[in-house]
Amino acid sequence: MRPEPKRRTPSGEATPKGVLSVLVGNTPEARGELTRRLTRRHPEAVTLSVSVQAAASGPYPVVQRLLTARSTPTGTTAPVSSGAAGDPAVILRQDLIALRRARKDVRVLLTLPQEIDLLPFLLHLWRHRIGADSLDDHYDCAPVLATVAPSTFLRNIADTREASRLWTGGGWSEPLTTAEVAARQIEAADTLLVAAAGLHPGEGATTLLHHLNPRAHVTTLRDLAAGDTALTGRRSPADTRETWGASLEAVALIPPPPDARSGVSSLVWRARRPLHPGRLADALGDVTLGVLRSRGHLWLANRPDAVIHWRSTGPHLDVRESDHWLDESGSRAWEAASAQRRTLADWLWDDHYGERRNEIRFTGPGLDIGRITGALDAALVTDAELSQGRSAWSGWHDPLFQHTQPD
């Protein structure tokens, strides 16, 4: 990857960028405690606190921002401006660039509310250059930090009754359950900090956090370390954007599950032949029973060119077409895919079926692995059905997409 150019002073020395940390939390109190602890360790930091609320009219929300700086002689807490309706990413990008112009070595703690769908929003905030100025020119990325109040988290991750909308970066999302909102915030973070005295890694909510986001560094808020690179290390914006984008693609890398502990386990189910839509629909009760969270992609025989996105929280399951399987290398779709997806496709390419495959990750307390894998394996097409080919598959009854026609 080509290194990003550094701005230079008139004397020719490289100008260090600012550092931008993103802080979220599943309660305002947890988020506030994380912010207080970080500012005590980094008194030079500037905190930009954000709230986002749906406007009475129009497509954009009302964005409030509060700026706090402890390093001035008296400390300052003041709004950047009064609430403004607009695209939050555009508003915050302007605020952040203005802060860096005022102080070259600035460290910003950007605290975002629960109404933000974190990964799509961050991709929009850090989007490629627009006009003469880019956020890349002014900041390096620090890890995304999420603080978790365990009792609220355990309650929310099981709540599929309430629904809310999140701002994604380009508009409001479809209604999402409380459990889905809680899961997305955990899955988006680089570091997870449990805000509970006396809770040790491997116990209770901490174990579940390890399973929902195996790549994240998990610790307690009490054990926050001043020089921990999991909290404040610098990362290239271009590399970070690529990682975020790859995790949101229809076909993404599914990390291996951690070992089962404290009654929580995870399973990754994979298969390299298509699923029969009718038998899959019949198996859903056995597949989702006892599952707290699942994510992945499917290959349905009657929709052979479509990547079927699978996502569930508790009993709430979302199955939809989200993309197309990649063609041979050199195609337009191949070039548009992330480097990570192209690498995965190269590793797993089949001479006849190409990139097509099934891969779903399941997490829950006391998963019945045999029941889940048995139900899914039984829904795969048989050798006899496989030999019939696409013309026969296209005529199969499809209870999952009975109101739509395959491409």
PDB file of C-alpha atoms in Angstrom, residues 170-362:
ATOM      1  CA  GLY A 170     -25.952   8.218   4.698  1.00  0.00           C
ATOM      2  CA  GLY A 171     -29.328   8.104   6.401  1.00  0.00           C
ATOM      3  CA  TRP A 172     -31.385   6.371   9.055  1.00  0.00           C
ATOM      4  CA  SER A 173     -31.306   2.596   9.161  1.00  0.00           C
ATOM      5  CA  GLU A 174     -34.302   0.325   9.047  1.00  0.00           C
ATOM      6  CA  PRO A 175     -35.785  -0.433  12.500  1.00  0.00           C
ATOM      7  CA  LEU A 176     -33.334  -2.533  14.512  1.00  0.00           C
ATOM      8  CA  THR A 177     -33.985  -4.448  17.722  1.00  0.00           C
ATOM      9  CA  THR A 178     -32.290  -3.396  20.945  1.00  0.00           C
ATOM     10  CA  ALA A 179     -30.299  -6.632  20.782  1.00  0.00           C
ATOM     11  CA  GLU A 180     -29.064  -5.857  17.255  1.00  0.00           C
ATOM     12  CA  VAL A 181     -28.002  -2.348  18.299  1.00  0.00           C
ATOM     13  CA  ALA A 182     -26.100  -3.754  21.298  1.00  0.00           C
ATOM     14  CA  ALA A 183     -24.372  -6.422  19.182  1.00  0.00           C
ATOM     15  CA  ARG A 184     -23.290  -3.972  16.473  1.00  0.00           C
ATOM     16  CA  GLN A 185     -21.605  -1.666  18.961  1.00  0.00           C
ATOM     17  CA  ILE A 186     -19.648  -4.552  20.504  1.00  0.00           C
ATOM     18  CA  GLU A 187     -18.627  -5.954  17.108  1.00  0.00           C
ATOM     19  CA  ALA A 188     -17.371  -2.559  15.884  1.00  0.00           C
ATOM     20  CA  ALA A 189     -14.936  -1.901  18.751  1.00  0.00           C
ATOM     21  CA  ASP A 190     -11.197  -2.565  18.851  1.00  0.00           C
ATOM     22  CA  THR A 191     -11.068  -2.462  22.652  1.00  0.00           C
ATOM     23  CA  LEU A 192     -13.881  -3.386  25.066  1.00  0.00           C
ATOM     24  CA  LEU A 193     -13.756  -2.091  28.633  1.00  0.00           C
ATOM     25  CA  VAL A 194     -16.125  -3.594  31.193  1.00  0.00           C
ATOM     26  CA  ALA A 195     -17.335  -0.953  33.646  1.00  0.00           C
ATOM     27  CA  ALA A 196     -17.776  -3.185  36.688  1.00  0.00           C
ATOM     28  CA  ALA A 197     -15.613  -3.428  39.780  1.00  0.00           C
ATOM     29  CA  GLY A 198     -14.541  -6.943  40.630  1.00  0.00           C
ATOM     30  CA  LEU A 199     -15.383  -8.479  37.230  1.00  0.00           C
ATOM     31  CA  HIS A 200     -12.432 -10.454  35.898  1.00  0.00           C
ATOM     32  CA  PRO A 201     -11.793 -11.639  32.318  1.00  0.00           C
ATOM     33  CA  GLY A 202     -13.449 -15.003  31.711  1.00  0.00           C
ATOM     34  CA  GLU A 203     -16.463 -14.277  33.911  1.00  0.00           C
ATOM     35  CA  GLY A 204     -20.029 -13.344  33.018  1.00  0.00           C
ATOM     36  CA  ALA A 205     -20.438 -10.590  30.474  1.00  0.00           C
ATOM     37  CA  THR A 206     -16.696 -10.492  29.733  1.00  0.00           C
ATOM     38  CA  THR A 207     -16.805 -14.030  28.346  1.00  0.00           C
ATOM     39  CA  LEU A 208     -19.730 -13.143  26.096  1.00  0.00           C
ATOM     40  CA  LEU A 209     -17.847 -10.074  24.831  1.00  0.00           C
ATOM     41  CA  HIS A 210     -14.900 -12.313  23.871  1.00  0.00           C
ATOM     42  CA  HIS A 211     -17.238 -14.486  21.805  1.00  0.00           C
ATOM     43  CA  LEU A 212     -19.121 -11.634  20.126  1.00  0.00           C
ATOM     44  CA  ASN A 213     -15.881  -9.895  19.119  1.00  0.00           C
ATOM     45  CA  PRO A 214     -12.923 -12.319  19.217  1.00  0.00           C
ATOM     46  CA  ARG A 215     -10.537  -9.799  17.622  1.00  0.00           C
ATOM     47  CA  ALA A 216     -11.081  -7.125  20.313  1.00  0.00           C
ATOM     48  CA  HIS A 217      -8.864  -6.500  23.316  1.00  0.00           C
ATOM     49  CA  VAL A 218     -11.108  -7.027  26.377  1.00  0.00           C
ATOM     50  CA  THR A 219     -10.292  -5.670  29.818  1.00  0.00           C
ATOM     51  CA  THR A 220     -11.968  -3.821  32.668  1.00  0.00           C
ATOM     52  CA  LEU A 221     -12.323  -0.082  32.929  1.00  0.00           C
ATOM     53  CA  ARG A 222     -10.650  -0.346  36.321  1.00  0.00           C
ATOM     54  CA  ASP A 223      -7.513  -1.741  34.669  1.00  0.00           C
ATOM     55  CA  LEU A 224      -7.199   1.086  32.135  1.00  0.00           C
ATOM     56  CA  ALA A 225      -3.474   1.561  31.476  1.00  0.00           C
ATOM     57  CA  ALA A 226      -2.014   4.928  30.519  1.00  0.00           C
ATOM     58  CA  GLY A 227       0.379   3.706  27.838  1.00  0.00           C
ATOM     59  CA  ASP A 228      -1.637   0.784  26.463  1.00  0.00           C
ATOM     60  CA  THR A 229      -1.477   0.850  22.649  1.00  0.00           C
ATOM     61  CA  ALA A 230      -4.867  -0.924  22.616  1.00  0.00           C
ATOM     62  CA  LEU A 231      -6.244   2.409  23.816  1.00  0.00           C
ATOM     63  CA  THR A 232      -4.228   5.115  22.109  1.00  0.00           C
ATOM     64  CA  GLY A 233      -1.960   3.566  19.459  1.00  0.00           C
ATOM     65  CA  ARG A 234      -1.792   5.303  16.079  1.00  0.00           C
ATOM     66  CA  ARG A 235      -3.035   3.610  12.900  1.00  0.00           C
ATOM     67  CA  SER A 236      -3.041   4.622   9.264  1.00  0.00           C
ATOM     68  CA  PRO A 237      -6.450   5.964   8.183  1.00  0.00           C
ATOM     69  CA  ALA A 238      -6.170   4.161   4.842  1.00  0.00           C
ATOM     70  CA  ASP A 239      -5.452   0.792   6.474  1.00  0.00           C
ATOM     71  CA  THR A 240      -8.184   1.329   9.052  1.00  0.00           C
ATOM     72  CA  ARG A 241     -10.720   2.235   6.361  1.00  0.00           C
ATOM     73  CA  GLU A 242      -9.878  -0.973   4.522  1.00  0.00           C
ATOM     74  CA  THR A 243     -10.439  -3.027   7.683  1.00  0.00           C
ATOM     75  CA  TRP A 244     -13.788  -1.355   8.382  1.00  0.00           C
ATOM     76  CA  GLY A 245     -14.950  -1.753   4.801  1.00  0.00           C
ATOM     77  CA  ALA A 246     -13.942  -5.422   4.654  1.00  0.00           C
ATOM     78  CA  SER A 247     -15.891  -6.216   7.832  1.00  0.00           C
ATOM     79  CA  LEU A 248     -19.049  -4.726   6.289  1.00  0.00           C
ATOM     80  CA  GLU A 249     -18.797  -6.615   3.001  1.00  0.00           C
ATOM     81  CA  ALA A 250     -21.286  -9.355   2.163  1.00  0.00           C
ATOM     82  CA  VAL A 251     -18.472 -11.937   2.295  1.00  0.00           C
ATOM     83  CA  ALA A 252     -16.219 -11.148   5.235  1.00  0.00           C
ATOM     84  CA  LEU A 253     -13.598 -13.012   7.205  1.00  0.00           C
ATOM     85  CA  ILE A 254     -15.170 -14.849  10.148  1.00  0.00           C
ATOM     86  CA  PRO A 255     -12.645 -15.166  12.996  1.00  0.00           C
ATOM     87  CA  PRO A 256     -12.253 -18.501  14.765  1.00  0.00           C
ATOM     88  CA  PRO A 257     -14.262 -18.710  17.988  1.00  0.00           C
ATOM     89  CA  PRO A 258     -12.576 -18.603  21.397  1.00  0.00           C
ATOM     90  CA  ASP A 259     -12.783 -21.586  23.698  1.00  0.00           C
ATOM     91  CA  ALA A 260     -16.084 -22.183  25.466  1.00  0.00           C
ATOM     92  CA  ARG A 261     -16.009 -20.675  28.969  1.00  0.00           C
ATOM     93  CA  SER A 262     -18.610 -19.859  31.616  1.00  0.00           C
ATOM     94  CA  GLY A 263     -21.266 -21.673  29.590  1.00  0.00           C
ATOM     95  CA  VAL A 264     -20.834 -19.527  26.436  1.00  0.00           C
ATOM     96  CA  SER A 265     -19.697 -21.151  23.188  1.00  0.00           C
ATOM     97  CA  SER A 266     -19.424 -20.333  19.496  1.00  0.00           C
ATOM     98  CA  LEU A 267     -19.613 -22.406  16.350  1.00  0.00           C
ATOM     99  CA  VAL A 268     -18.566 -21.645  12.765  1.00  0.00           C
ATOM    100  CA  TRP A 269     -20.501 -23.766  10.249  1.00  0.00           C
ATOM    101  CA  ARG A 270     -19.125 -24.020   6.702  1.00  0.00           C
ATOM    102  CA  ALA A 271     -20.179 -25.912   3.555  1.00  0.00           C
ATOM    103  CA  ARG A 272     -19.126 -25.788  -0.120  1.00  0.00           C
ATOM    104  CA  ARG A 273     -22.428 -26.835  -1.734  1.00  0.00           C
ATOM    105  CA  PRO A 274     -25.680 -24.855  -1.976  1.00  0.00           C
ATOM    106  CA  LEU A 275     -28.618 -25.003   0.411  1.00  0.00           C
ATOM    107  CA  HIS A 276     -32.112 -26.110  -0.561  1.00  0.00           C
ATOM    108  CA  PRO A 277     -34.414 -23.152   0.215  1.00  0.00           C
ATOM    109  CA  GLY A 278     -37.351 -25.247   1.384  1.00  0.00           C
ATOM    110  CA  ARG A 279     -35.360 -27.488   3.692  1.00  0.00           C
ATOM    111  CA  LEU A 280     -33.462 -24.488   5.085  1.00  0.00           C
ATOM    112  CA  ALA A 281     -36.753 -22.762   5.930  1.00  0.00           C
ATOM    113  CA  ASP A 282     -37.979 -25.931   7.660  1.00  0.00           C
ATOM    114  CA  ALA A 283     -34.741 -26.119   9.685  1.00  0.00           C
ATOM    115  CA  LEU A 284     -34.764 -22.548  11.027  1.00  0.00           C
ATOM    116  CA  GLY A 285     -36.376 -23.500  14.340  1.00  0.00           C
ATOM    117  CA  ASP A 286     -33.612 -25.994  15.125  1.00  0.00           C
ATOM    118  CA  VAL A 287     -30.880 -23.686  13.806  1.00  0.00           C
ATOM    119  CA  THR A 288     -31.805 -20.580  15.813  1.00  0.00           C
ATOM    120  CA  LEU A 289     -32.948 -22.205  19.089  1.00  0.00           C
ATOM    121  CA  GLY A 290     -30.709 -21.025  21.920  1.00  0.00           C
ATOM    122  CA  VAL A 291     -28.577 -18.813  19.643  1.00  0.00           C
ATOM    123  CA  LEU A 292     -27.849 -15.354  21.009  1.00  0.00           C
ATOM    124  CA  ARG A 293     -26.070 -14.003  17.908  1.00  0.00           C
ATOM    125  CA  SER A 294     -25.252 -15.312  14.441  1.00  0.00           C
ATOM    126  CA  ARG A 295     -23.767 -13.707  11.320  1.00  0.00           C
ATOM    127  CA  GLY A 296     -22.578 -14.945   7.980  1.00  0.00           C
ATOM    128  CA  HIS A 297     -23.442 -15.610   4.344  1.00  0.00           C
ATOM    129  CA  LEU A 298     -25.288 -18.334   2.441  1.00  0.00           C
ATOM    130  CA  TRP A 299     -25.391 -19.856  -1.017  1.00  0.00           C
ATOM    131  CA  LEU A 300     -28.973 -20.751  -1.950  1.00  0.00           C
ATOM    132  CA  ALA A 301     -29.342 -23.124  -4.878  1.00  0.00           C
ATOM    133  CA  ASN A 302     -32.254 -21.249  -6.444  1.00  0.00           C
ATOM    134  CA  ARG A 303     -30.364 -17.917  -6.211  1.00  0.00           C
ATOM    135  CA  PRO A 304     -26.925 -19.071  -7.350  1.00  0.00           C
ATOM    136  CA  ASP A 305     -25.497 -15.634  -8.137  1.00  0.00           C
ATOM    137  CA  ALA A 306     -26.638 -13.852  -4.955  1.00  0.00           C
ATOM    138  CA  VAL A 307     -24.765 -13.660  -1.661  1.00  0.00           C
ATOM    139  CA  ILE A 308     -27.435 -14.192   1.013  1.00  0.00           C
ATOM    140  CA  HIS A 309     -26.662 -12.237   4.163  1.00  0.00           C
ATOM    141  CA  TRP A 310     -27.617 -13.991   7.420  1.00  0.00           C
ATOM    142  CA  ARG A 311     -27.875 -12.118  10.716  1.00  0.00           C
ATOM    143  CA  SER A 312     -29.760 -12.929  13.920  1.00  0.00           C
ATOM    144  CA  THR A 313     -30.037 -11.696  17.493  1.00  0.00           C
ATOM    145  CA  GLY A 314     -32.033 -14.066  19.663  1.00  0.00           C
ATOM    146  CA  PRO A 315     -35.109 -15.285  17.783  1.00  0.00           C
ATOM    147  CA  HIS A 316     -35.022 -12.331  15.365  1.00  0.00           C
ATOM    148  CA  LEU A 317     -33.541 -13.474  12.020  1.00  0.00           C
ATOM    149  CA  ASP A 318     -32.746 -11.311   8.999  1.00  0.00           C
ATOM    150  CA  VAL A 319     -32.000 -13.100   5.706  1.00  0.00           C
ATOM    151  CA  ARG A 320     -31.602 -11.018   2.551  1.00  0.00           C
ATOM    152  CA  GLU A 321     -29.734 -10.682  -0.734  1.00  0.00           C
ATOM    153  CA  SER A 322     -26.820  -8.338  -0.179  1.00  0.00           C
ATOM    154  CA  ASP A 323     -24.374  -8.768  -3.066  1.00  0.00           C
ATOM    155  CA  HIS A 324     -23.262 -11.022  -5.920  1.00  0.00           C
ATOM    156  CA  TRP A 325     -20.572 -13.660  -5.815  1.00  0.00           C
ATOM    157  CA  LEU A 326     -17.325 -12.567  -7.447  1.00  0.00           C
ATOM    158  CA  ASP A 327     -16.603 -13.534 -11.036  1.00  0.00           C
ATOM    159  CA  GLU A 328     -13.189 -14.399 -12.395  1.00  0.00           C
ATOM    160  CA  SER A 329     -10.378 -12.039 -11.441  1.00  0.00           C
ATOM    161  CA  GLY A 330     -10.198  -8.890 -13.519  1.00  0.00           C
ATOM    162  CA  SER A 331     -13.955  -8.301 -13.592  1.00  0.00           C
ATOM    163  CA  ARG A 332     -15.457  -5.012 -12.447  1.00  0.00           C
ATOM    164  CA  ALA A 333     -16.938  -6.640  -9.328  1.00  0.00           C
ATOM    165  CA  TRP A 334     -13.575  -8.171  -8.472  1.00  0.00           C
ATOM    166  CA  GLU A 335     -11.798  -4.830  -8.720  1.00  0.00           C
ATOM    167  CA  ALA A 336     -14.475  -3.138  -6.586  1.00  0.00           C
ATOM    168  CA  ALA A 337     -14.145  -5.699  -3.767  1.00  0.00           C
ATOM    169  CA  SER A 338     -11.819  -5.121  -0.830  1.00  0.00           C
ATOM    170  CA  ALA A 339      -8.341  -6.598  -0.838  1.00  0.00           C
ATOM    171  CA  GLN A 340      -9.381  -8.849   2.033  1.00  0.00           C
ATOM    172  CA  ARG A 341     -12.317 -10.297   0.104  1.00  0.00           C
ATOM    173  CA  ARG A 342     -10.189 -10.862  -3.001  1.00  0.00           C
ATOM    174  CA  THR A 343      -7.604 -12.650  -0.864  1.00  0.00           C
ATOM    175  CA  LEU A 344     -10.291 -14.851   0.694  1.00  0.00           C
ATOM    176  CA  ALA A 345     -11.657 -15.643  -2.753  1.00  0.00           C
ATOM    177  CA  ASP A 346      -8.173 -16.627  -3.964  1.00  0.00           C
ATOM    178  CA  TRP A 347      -7.628 -18.911  -0.991  1.00  0.00           C
ATOM    179  CA  LEU A 348     -11.008 -20.632  -1.265  1.00  0.00           C
ATOM    180  CA  TRP A 349     -11.630 -20.497  -5.019  1.00  0.00           C
ATOM    181  CA  ASP A 350     -13.331 -23.523  -6.547  1.00  0.00           C
ATOM    182  CA  ASP A 351     -12.749 -24.144 -10.258  1.00  0.00           C
ATOM    183  CA  HIS A 352     -16.450 -24.855 -10.818  1.00  0.00           C
ATOM    184  CA  TYR A 353     -18.294 -22.770  -8.199  1.00  0.00           C
ATOM    185  CA  GLY A 354     -15.813 -19.937  -7.713  1.00  0.00           C
ATOM    186  CA  GLU A 355     -16.239 -18.002  -4.466  1.00  0.00           C
ATOM    187  CA  ARG A 356     -19.578 -19.571  -3.509  1.00  0.00           C
ATOM    188  CA  ARG A 357     -19.829 -21.104  -0.057  1.00  0.00           C
ATOM    189  CA  ASN A 358     -21.792 -21.071   3.200  1.00  0.00           C
ATOM    190  CA  GLU A 359     -20.273 -19.698   6.396  1.00  0.00           C
ATOM    191  CA  ILE A 360     -22.157 -18.705   9.562  1.00  0.00           C
ATOM    192  CA  ARG A 361     -20.899 -18.025  13.067  1.00  0.00           C
ATOM    193  CA  PHE A 362     -23.229 -18.847  16.003  1.00  0.00           C
TER     194      PHE A 362
END
